[in-house]
CSV table of C-alpha atoms in Angstrom, one decimal:
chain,number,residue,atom,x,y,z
R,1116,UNK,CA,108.2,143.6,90.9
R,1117,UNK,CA,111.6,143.5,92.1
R,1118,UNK,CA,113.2,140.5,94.1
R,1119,UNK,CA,116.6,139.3,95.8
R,1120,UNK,CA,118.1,136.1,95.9
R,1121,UNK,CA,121.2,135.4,98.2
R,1122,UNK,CA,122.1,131.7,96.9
R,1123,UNK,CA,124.1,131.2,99.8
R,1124,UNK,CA,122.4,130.7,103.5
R,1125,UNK,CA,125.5,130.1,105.4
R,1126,UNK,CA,129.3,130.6,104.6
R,1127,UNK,CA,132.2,129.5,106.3
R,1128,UNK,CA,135.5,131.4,106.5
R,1129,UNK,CA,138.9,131.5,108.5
R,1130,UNK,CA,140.3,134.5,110.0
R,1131,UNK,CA,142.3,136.8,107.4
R,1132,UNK,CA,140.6,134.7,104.3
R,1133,UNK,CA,138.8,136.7,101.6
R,1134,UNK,CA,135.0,136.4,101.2
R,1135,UNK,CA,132.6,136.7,98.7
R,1136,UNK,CA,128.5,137.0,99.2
R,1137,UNK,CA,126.7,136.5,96.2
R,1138,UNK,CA,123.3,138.6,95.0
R,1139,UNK,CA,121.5,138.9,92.5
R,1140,UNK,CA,118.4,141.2,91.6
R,1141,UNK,CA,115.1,141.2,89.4
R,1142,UNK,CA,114.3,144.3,88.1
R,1143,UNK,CA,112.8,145.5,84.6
R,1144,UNK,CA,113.8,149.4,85.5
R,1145,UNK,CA,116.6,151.7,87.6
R,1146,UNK,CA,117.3,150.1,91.0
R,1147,UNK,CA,119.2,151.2,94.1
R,1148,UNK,CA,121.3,148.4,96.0
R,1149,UNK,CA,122.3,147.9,99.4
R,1150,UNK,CA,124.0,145.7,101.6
R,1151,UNK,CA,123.0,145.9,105.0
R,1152,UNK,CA,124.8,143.4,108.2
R,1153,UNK,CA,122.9,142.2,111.1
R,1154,UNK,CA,125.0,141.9,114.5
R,1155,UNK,CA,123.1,139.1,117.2
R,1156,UNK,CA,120.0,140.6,118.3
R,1157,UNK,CA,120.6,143.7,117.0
R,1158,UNK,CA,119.2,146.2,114.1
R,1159,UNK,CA,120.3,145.9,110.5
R,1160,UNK,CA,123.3,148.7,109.8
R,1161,UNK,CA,124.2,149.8,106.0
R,1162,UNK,CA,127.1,148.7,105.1
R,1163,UNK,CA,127.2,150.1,101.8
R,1164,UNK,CA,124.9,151.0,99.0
R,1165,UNK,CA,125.0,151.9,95.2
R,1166,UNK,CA,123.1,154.4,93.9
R,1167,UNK,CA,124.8,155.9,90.5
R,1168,UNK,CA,128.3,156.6,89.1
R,1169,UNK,CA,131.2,154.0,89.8
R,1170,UNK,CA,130.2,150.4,89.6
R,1171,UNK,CA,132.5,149.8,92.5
R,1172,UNK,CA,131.3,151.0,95.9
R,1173,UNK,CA,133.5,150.8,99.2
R,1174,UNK,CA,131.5,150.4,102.3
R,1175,UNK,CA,132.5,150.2,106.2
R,1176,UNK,CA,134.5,147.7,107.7
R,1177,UNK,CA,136.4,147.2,104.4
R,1178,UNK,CA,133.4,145.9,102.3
R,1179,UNK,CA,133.0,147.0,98.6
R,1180,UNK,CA,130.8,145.6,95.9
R,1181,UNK,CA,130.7,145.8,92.6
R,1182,UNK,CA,127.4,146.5,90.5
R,1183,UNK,CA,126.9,144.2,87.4
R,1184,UNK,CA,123.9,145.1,85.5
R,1185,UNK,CA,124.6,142.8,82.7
R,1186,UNK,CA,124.5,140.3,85.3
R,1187,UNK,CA,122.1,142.0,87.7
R,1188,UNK,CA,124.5,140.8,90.4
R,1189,UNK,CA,125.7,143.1,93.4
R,1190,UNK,CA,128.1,140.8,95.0
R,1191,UNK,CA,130.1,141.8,98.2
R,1192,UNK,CA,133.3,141.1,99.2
R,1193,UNK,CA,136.4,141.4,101.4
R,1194,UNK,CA,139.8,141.0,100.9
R,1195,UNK,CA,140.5,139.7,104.9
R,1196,UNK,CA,137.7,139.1,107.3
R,1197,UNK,CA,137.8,139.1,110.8
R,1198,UNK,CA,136.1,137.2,113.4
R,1199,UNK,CA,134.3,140.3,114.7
R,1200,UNK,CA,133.1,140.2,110.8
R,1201,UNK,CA,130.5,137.3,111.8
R,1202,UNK,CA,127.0,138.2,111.4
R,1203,UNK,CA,124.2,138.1,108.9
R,1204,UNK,CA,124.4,140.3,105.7
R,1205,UNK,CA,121.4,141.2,103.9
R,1206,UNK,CA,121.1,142.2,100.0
R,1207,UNK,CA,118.4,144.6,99.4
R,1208,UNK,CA,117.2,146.6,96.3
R,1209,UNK,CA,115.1,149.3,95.8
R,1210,UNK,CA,113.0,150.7,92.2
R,1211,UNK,CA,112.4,153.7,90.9
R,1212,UNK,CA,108.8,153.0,90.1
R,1213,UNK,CA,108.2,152.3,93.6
R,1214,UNK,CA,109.5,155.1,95.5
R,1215,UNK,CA,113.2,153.8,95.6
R,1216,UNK,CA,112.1,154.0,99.5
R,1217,UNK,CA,110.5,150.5,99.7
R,1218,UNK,CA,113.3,148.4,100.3
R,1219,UNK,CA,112.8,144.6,99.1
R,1220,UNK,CA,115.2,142.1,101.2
R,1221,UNK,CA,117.0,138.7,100.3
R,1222,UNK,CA,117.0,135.8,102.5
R,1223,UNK,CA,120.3,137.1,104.4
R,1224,UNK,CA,123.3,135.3,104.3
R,1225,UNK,CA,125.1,134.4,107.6
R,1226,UNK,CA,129.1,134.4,107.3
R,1227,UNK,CA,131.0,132.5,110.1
R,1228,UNK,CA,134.5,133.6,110.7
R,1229,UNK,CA,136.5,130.8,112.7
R,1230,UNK,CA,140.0,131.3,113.6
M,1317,UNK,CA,121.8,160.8,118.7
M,1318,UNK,CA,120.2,157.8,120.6
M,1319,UNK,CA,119.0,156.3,117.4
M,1320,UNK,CA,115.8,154.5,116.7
M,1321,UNK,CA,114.8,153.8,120.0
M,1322,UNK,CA,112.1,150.7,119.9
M,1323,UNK,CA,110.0,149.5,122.9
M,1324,UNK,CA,109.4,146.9,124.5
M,1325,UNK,CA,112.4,145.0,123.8
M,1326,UNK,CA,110.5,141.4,124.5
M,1327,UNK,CA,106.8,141.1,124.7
M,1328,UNK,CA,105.4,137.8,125.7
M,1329,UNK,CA,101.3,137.4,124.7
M,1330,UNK,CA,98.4,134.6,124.9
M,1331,UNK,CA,97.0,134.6,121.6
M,1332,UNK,CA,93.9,136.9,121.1
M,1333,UNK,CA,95.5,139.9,123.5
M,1334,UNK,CA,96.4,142.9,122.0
M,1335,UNK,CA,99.9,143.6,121.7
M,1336,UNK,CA,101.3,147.4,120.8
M,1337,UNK,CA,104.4,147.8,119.6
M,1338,UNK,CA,106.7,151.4,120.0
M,1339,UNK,CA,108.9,153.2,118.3
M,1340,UNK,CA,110.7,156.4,118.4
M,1341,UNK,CA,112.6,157.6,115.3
M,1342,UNK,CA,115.4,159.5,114.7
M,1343,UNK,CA,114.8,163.3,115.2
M,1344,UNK,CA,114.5,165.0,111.6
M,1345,UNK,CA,114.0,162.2,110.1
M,1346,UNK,CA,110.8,162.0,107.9
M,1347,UNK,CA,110.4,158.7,106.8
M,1348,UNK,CA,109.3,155.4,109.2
M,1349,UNK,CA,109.5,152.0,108.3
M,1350,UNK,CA,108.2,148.9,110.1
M,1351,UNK,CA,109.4,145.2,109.0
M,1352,UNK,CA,108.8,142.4,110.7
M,1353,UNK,CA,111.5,139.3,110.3
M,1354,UNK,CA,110.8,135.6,110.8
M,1355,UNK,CA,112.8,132.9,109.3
M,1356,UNK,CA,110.4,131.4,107.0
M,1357,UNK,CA,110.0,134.6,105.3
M,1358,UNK,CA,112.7,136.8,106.0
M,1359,UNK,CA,112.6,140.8,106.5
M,1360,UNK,CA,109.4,142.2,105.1
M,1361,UNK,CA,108.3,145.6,104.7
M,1362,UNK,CA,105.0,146.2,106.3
M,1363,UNK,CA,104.5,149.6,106.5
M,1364,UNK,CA,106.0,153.4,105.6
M,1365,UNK,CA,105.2,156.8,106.7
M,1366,UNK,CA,106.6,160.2,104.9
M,1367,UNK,CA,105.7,163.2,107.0
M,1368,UNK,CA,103.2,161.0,109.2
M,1369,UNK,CA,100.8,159.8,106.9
M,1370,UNK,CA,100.7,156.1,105.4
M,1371,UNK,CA,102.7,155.9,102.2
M,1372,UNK,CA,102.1,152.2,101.5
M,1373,UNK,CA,100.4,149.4,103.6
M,1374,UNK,CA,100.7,146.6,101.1
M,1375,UNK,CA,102.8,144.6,103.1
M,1376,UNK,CA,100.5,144.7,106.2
M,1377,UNK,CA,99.5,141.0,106.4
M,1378,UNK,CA,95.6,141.6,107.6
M,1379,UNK,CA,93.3,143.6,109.5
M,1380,UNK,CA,94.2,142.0,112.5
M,1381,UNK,CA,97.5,144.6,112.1
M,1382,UNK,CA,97.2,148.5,112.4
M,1383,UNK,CA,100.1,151.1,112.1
M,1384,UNK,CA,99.5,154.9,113.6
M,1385,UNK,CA,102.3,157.5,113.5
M,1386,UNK,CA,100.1,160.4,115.7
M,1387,UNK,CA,103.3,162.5,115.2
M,1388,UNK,CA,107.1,162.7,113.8
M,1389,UNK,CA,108.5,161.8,116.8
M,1390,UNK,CA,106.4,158.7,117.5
M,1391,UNK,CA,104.4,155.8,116.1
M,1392,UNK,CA,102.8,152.4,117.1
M,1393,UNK,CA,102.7,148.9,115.5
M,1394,UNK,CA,99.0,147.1,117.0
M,1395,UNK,CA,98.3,143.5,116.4
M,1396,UNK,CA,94.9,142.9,117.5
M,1397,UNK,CA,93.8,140.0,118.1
M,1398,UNK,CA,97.5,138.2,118.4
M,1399,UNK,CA,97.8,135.0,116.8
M,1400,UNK,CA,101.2,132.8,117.2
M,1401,UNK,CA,101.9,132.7,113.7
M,1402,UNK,CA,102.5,136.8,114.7
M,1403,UNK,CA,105.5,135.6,116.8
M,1404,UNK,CA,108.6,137.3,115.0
M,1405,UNK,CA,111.6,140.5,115.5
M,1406,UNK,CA,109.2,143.5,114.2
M,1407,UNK,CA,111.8,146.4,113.1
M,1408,UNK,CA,111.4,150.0,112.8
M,1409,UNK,CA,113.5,152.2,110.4
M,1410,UNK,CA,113.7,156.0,110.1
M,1411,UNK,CA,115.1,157.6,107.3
M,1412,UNK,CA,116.1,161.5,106.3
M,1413,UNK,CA,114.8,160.8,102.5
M,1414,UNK,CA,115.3,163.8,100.6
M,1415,UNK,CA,114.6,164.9,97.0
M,1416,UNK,CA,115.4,161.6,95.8
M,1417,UNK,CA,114.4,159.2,98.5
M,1418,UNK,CA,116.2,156.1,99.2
M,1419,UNK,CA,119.2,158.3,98.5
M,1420,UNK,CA,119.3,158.5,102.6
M,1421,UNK,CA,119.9,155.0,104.2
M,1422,UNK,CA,117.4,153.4,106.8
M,1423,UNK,CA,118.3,153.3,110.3
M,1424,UNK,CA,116.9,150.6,112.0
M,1425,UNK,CA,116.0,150.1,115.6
M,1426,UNK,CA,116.8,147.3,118.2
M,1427,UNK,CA,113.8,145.3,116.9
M,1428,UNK,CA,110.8,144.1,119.5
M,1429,UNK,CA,111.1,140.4,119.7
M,1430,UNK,CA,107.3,139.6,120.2
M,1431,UNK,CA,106.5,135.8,121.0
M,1432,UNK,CA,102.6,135.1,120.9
M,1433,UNK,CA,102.0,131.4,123.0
Protein backbone atom coordinates (compact mmCIF):
# COMPACT_ATOMS: atom_id res chain seq x y z
CA UNK A 1 0.00 0.00 0.00
CA UNK A 2 0.97 3.33 -0.77
CA UNK A 3 2.02 6.05 1.91
CA UNK A 4 3.28 9.79 2.29
CA UNK A 5 5.65 11.19 4.57
CA UNK A 6 6.18 15.02 4.81
CA UNK A 7 9.40 15.20 7.18
CA UNK A 8 8.78 18.60 7.92
CA UNK A 9 5.62 19.76 10.31
CA UNK A 10 6.30 23.35 10.36
CA UNK A 11 8.62 25.67 8.23
CA UNK A 12 9.61 29.00 8.61
CA UNK A 13 10.28 31.59 5.83
CA UNK A 14 10.71 35.40 5.25
CA UNK A 15 8.94 37.23 2.68
CA UNK A 16 10.57 36.96 -0.97
CA UNK A 17 12.84 33.83 0.36
CA UNK A 18 12.69 30.56 -1.61
CA UNK A 19 11.02 27.38 -0.13
CA UNK A 20 11.28 23.99 -0.32
CA UNK A 21 8.56 21.15 1.12
CA UNK A 22 9.90 17.87 1.11
CA UNK A 23 7.84 14.45 0.16
CA UNK A 24 8.46 11.39 -0.32
CA UNK A 25 6.17 8.29 -1.49
CA UNK A 26 5.89 4.35 -0.99
CA UNK A 27 4.74 2.77 -3.82
CA UNK A 28 5.66 -0.70 -5.58
CA UNK A 29 3.64 0.40 -8.98
CA UNK A 30 2.53 3.71 -11.27
CA UNK A 31 1.40 6.54 -8.93
CA UNK A 32 -0.22 9.94 -9.47
CA UNK A 33 1.10 12.90 -7.20
CA UNK A 34 -0.38 15.89 -5.93
CA UNK A 35 0.18 18.78 -3.93
CA UNK A 36 -2.80 20.23 -2.43
CA UNK A 37 -2.72 23.83 0.09
CA UNK A 38 -5.08 24.34 2.84
CA UNK A 39 -6.09 28.14 3.52
CA UNK A 40 -7.46 28.63 7.60
CA UNK A 41 -10.64 26.90 7.85
CA UNK A 42 -11.04 26.35 4.55
CA UNK A 43 -11.13 23.26 1.90
CA UNK A 44 -7.91 21.68 0.48
CA UNK A 45 -7.31 23.39 -3.29
CA UNK A 46 -4.86 21.54 -5.94
CA UNK A 47 -2.06 23.21 -6.44
CA UNK A 48 -0.55 21.10 -8.80
CA UNK A 49 -0.30 17.41 -9.70
CA UNK A 50 1.82 15.05 -11.84
CA UNK A 51 0.41 12.58 -13.71
CA UNK A 52 2.89 11.60 -16.83
CA UNK A 53 5.39 13.30 -19.26
CA UNK A 54 7.73 16.03 -17.87
CA UNK A 55 9.22 15.41 -14.43
CA UNK A 56 8.75 19.10 -13.80
CA UNK A 57 5.19 20.28 -13.10
CA UNK A 58 4.25 24.11 -12.59
CA UNK A 59 1.30 24.70 -10.47
CA UNK A 60 -0.65 27.97 -9.32
CA UNK A 61 0.66 30.60 -7.39
CA UNK A 62 4.17 29.96 -8.75
CA UNK A 63 4.60 26.32 -7.26
CA UNK A 64 6.40 23.59 -9.38
CA UNK A 65 7.63 20.24 -8.30
CA UNK A 66 9.74 18.06 -9.66
CA UNK A 67 9.06 14.05 -9.71
CA UNK A 68 11.99 11.89 -8.70
CA UNK A 69 11.28 8.27 -8.99
CA UNK A 70 14.63 7.16 -8.29
CA UNK A 71 14.15 8.93 -5.18
CA UNK A 72 10.43 8.58 -4.89
CA UNK A 73 10.48 12.21 -3.81
CA UNK A 74 7.88 14.89 -5.11
CA UNK A 75 9.28 17.95 -3.54
CA UNK A 76 7.73 21.46 -4.00
CA UNK A 77 9.12 24.58 -4.20
CA UNK A 78 9.12 28.27 -4.88
CA UNK A 79 11.42 30.58 -5.96
CA UNK A 80 9.83 33.85 -3.67
CA UNK A 81 7.04 33.31 -1.26
CA UNK A 82 4.67 35.61 -0.04
CA UNK A 83 3.03 36.19 3.13
CA UNK A 84 -0.43 35.40 1.53
CA UNK A 85 1.60 31.95 0.67
CA UNK A 86 1.06 30.85 4.53
CA UNK A 87 -1.03 27.92 4.94
CA UNK A 88 -0.84 24.15 5.18
CA UNK A 89 0.35 22.09 2.06
CA UNK A 90 -0.45 18.59 1.73
CA UNK A 91 1.43 15.82 -0.38
CA UNK A 92 -0.82 13.17 -1.69
CA UNK A 93 -0.41 10.14 -4.04
CA UNK A 94 -2.53 8.06 -5.72
CA UNK A 95 -1.98 4.03 -7.37
CA UNK A 96 -2.89 2.52 -10.21
CA UNK A 97 -3.93 -0.62 -8.59
CA UNK A 98 -6.30 1.25 -6.50
CA UNK A 99 -8.31 3.31 -8.74
CA UNK A 100 -5.77 6.22 -8.96
CA UNK A 101 -9.04 7.87 -7.33
CA UNK A 102 -8.25 7.03 -3.71
CA UNK A 103 -6.06 9.69 -2.66
CA UNK A 104 -3.62 8.77 0.37
CA UNK A 105 -2.51 12.07 2.35
CA UNK A 106 0.80 13.02 4.24
CA UNK A 107 0.81 14.70 7.55
CA UNK A 108 0.68 18.31 5.84
CA UNK A 109 3.27 20.65 6.26
CA UNK A 110 2.45 24.18 7.47
CA UNK A 111 4.81 27.03 5.89
CA UNK A 112 4.89 30.45 7.90
CA UNK A 113 5.79 33.37 5.77
CA UNK A 114 6.90 36.42 8.17
CA UNK A 115 7.98 39.57 6.82
CA UNK B 1 -20.19 27.33 -10.00
CA UNK B 2 -20.87 27.46 -6.19
CA UNK B 3 -18.59 24.59 -5.57
CA UNK B 4 -18.92 21.82 -3.09
CA UNK B 5 -21.28 23.27 -0.93
CA UNK B 6 -21.12 21.28 2.66
CA UNK B 7 -23.68 21.78 5.54
CA UNK B 8 -23.66 22.53 8.57
CA UNK B 9 -20.72 24.49 8.83
CA UNK B 10 -20.33 23.69 12.83
CA UNK B 11 -22.30 21.02 14.56
CA UNK B 12 -22.05 20.80 18.33
CA UNK B 13 -23.36 17.10 19.79
CA UNK B 14 -23.62 15.21 23.36
CA UNK B 15 -22.18 11.99 22.69
CA UNK B 16 -24.69 9.15 21.71
CA UNK B 17 -26.95 11.69 19.39
CA UNK B 18 -26.95 11.24 15.93
CA UNK B 19 -25.28 13.68 13.90
CA UNK B 20 -25.79 13.95 9.81
CA UNK B 21 -23.52 15.47 7.94
CA UNK B 22 -24.49 17.25 4.09
CA UNK B 23 -23.03 17.69 1.21
CA UNK B 24 -23.76 18.93 -2.24
CA UNK B 25 -21.23 18.32 -5.03
CA UNK B 26 -20.34 19.94 -7.96
CA UNK B 27 -22.86 19.61 -10.81
CA UNK B 28 -21.51 16.92 -13.38
CA UNK B 29 -19.31 15.77 -11.33
CA UNK B 30 -19.43 11.87 -10.79
CA UNK B 31 -17.29 11.07 -8.15
CA UNK B 32 -17.75 11.99 -4.11
CA UNK B 33 -15.39 11.75 -1.56
CA UNK B 34 -15.73 12.13 2.20
CA UNK B 35 -12.41 12.51 4.52
CA UNK B 36 -12.48 13.39 7.83
CA UNK B 37 -9.22 15.33 9.34
CA UNK B 38 -7.98 15.32 12.96
CA UNK B 39 -4.52 16.09 13.95
CA UNK B 40 -3.53 12.81 15.34
CA UNK B 41 -4.19 11.23 12.16
CA UNK B 42 -4.34 13.62 9.44
CA UNK B 43 -6.81 13.62 6.33
CA UNK B 44 -8.26 10.18 5.72
CA UNK B 45 -10.31 8.90 3.13
CA UNK B 46 -13.50 7.39 4.44
CA UNK B 47 -15.56 6.95 1.69
CA UNK B 48 -16.16 7.30 -2.45
CA UNK B 49 -19.01 7.17 -4.72
CA UNK B 50 -18.81 6.86 -8.71
CA UNK B 51 -22.21 7.39 -10.25
CA UNK B 52 -23.92 7.06 -6.68
CA UNK B 53 -23.02 3.78 -5.51
CA UNK B 54 -20.16 2.92 -2.83
CA UNK B 55 -16.86 2.38 -4.57
CA UNK B 56 -14.78 1.72 -1.41
CA UNK B 57 -15.72 1.97 2.36
CA UNK B 58 -12.48 0.72 3.81
CA UNK B 59 -11.70 3.69 5.42
CA UNK B 60 -15.01 4.03 7.31
CA UNK B 61 -13.82 3.63 10.88
CA UNK B 62 -17.04 1.43 12.26
CA UNK B 63 -20.57 0.83 12.09
CA UNK B 64 -21.30 3.43 14.17
CA UNK B 65 -20.60 5.58 10.54
CA UNK B 66 -22.94 5.28 7.41
CA UNK B 67 -22.55 7.16 4.02
CA UNK B 68 -25.75 7.41 1.51
CA UNK B 69 -25.52 9.29 -1.82
CA UNK B 70 -29.63 8.89 -2.72
CA UNK B 71 -28.68 10.91 -5.84
CA UNK B 72 -25.77 12.84 -7.88
CA UNK B 73 -26.55 15.94 -6.60
CA UNK B 74 -26.61 14.98 -2.95
CA UNK B 75 -25.28 12.72 -0.25
CA UNK B 76 -25.04 12.32 3.71
CA UNK B 77 -22.25 11.41 6.16
CA UNK B 78 -24.35 9.72 9.60
CA UNK B 79 -22.48 9.02 12.71
CA UNK B 80 -24.75 7.21 14.84
CA UNK B 81 -24.31 6.89 17.98
CA UNK B 82 -21.58 10.07 18.27
CA UNK B 83 -18.73 9.49 20.40
CA UNK B 84 -16.13 12.40 21.15
CA UNK B 85 -13.28 10.65 19.78
CA UNK B 86 -15.69 11.53 16.38
CA UNK B 87 -14.92 15.22 16.99
CA UNK B 88 -12.81 16.32 13.77
CA UNK B 89 -13.25 18.76 10.07
CA UNK B 90 -15.20 15.88 7.93
CA UNK B 91 -14.49 16.90 4.11
CA UNK B 92 -16.34 16.19 1.06
CA UNK B 93 -14.75 16.16 -2.51
CA UNK B 94 -16.30 15.85 -5.92
CA UNK B 95 -14.48 15.04 -8.80
CA UNK B 96 -15.26 14.88 -12.89
CA UNK B 97 -13.07 11.46 -13.10
CA UNK B 98 -13.07 10.46 -16.56
CA UNK B 99 -11.59 7.48 -18.55
CA UNK B 100 -8.68 7.53 -16.42
CA UNK B 101 -9.75 8.67 -13.05
CA UNK B 102 -7.69 10.64 -10.77
CA UNK B 103 -6.75 12.43 -14.04
CA UNK B 104 -9.54 15.07 -12.84
CA UNK B 105 -8.58 16.78 -9.42
CA UNK B 106 -10.80 16.67 -6.27
CA UNK B 107 -12.61 19.65 -5.24
CA UNK B 108 -13.17 19.86 -1.75
CA UNK B 109 -15.83 21.59 0.23
CA UNK B 110 -15.72 24.00 3.21
CA UNK B 111 -15.40 21.02 5.61
CA UNK B 112 -18.17 20.50 8.68
CA UNK B 113 -16.27 21.06 11.78
CA UNK B 114 -18.24 18.54 14.03
CA UNK B 115 -17.35 18.70 17.97
CA UNK B 116 -18.91 15.73 19.95
CA UNK B 117 -18.87 16.87 24.15
Amino acid sequence: AQSVTQLDSQVPVFEEAPVELRCNYSSSVSVYLFWYVQYPNQGLQLLLKYLSGSTLVKGINGFEAEFNKSQTSFHLRKPSVHISDTAEYFCAVSEGNTGFQKLVFGTGTRLLVSP
Amino acid sequence: DAGVIQSPRHEVTEMGQEVTLRCKPISGHDYLFWYRQTMMRGLELLIYFNNNVPIDDSGMPEDRFSAKMPNASFSTLKIQPSEPRDSAVYFCASSAGGTSGATDTQYFGPGTRLTVL
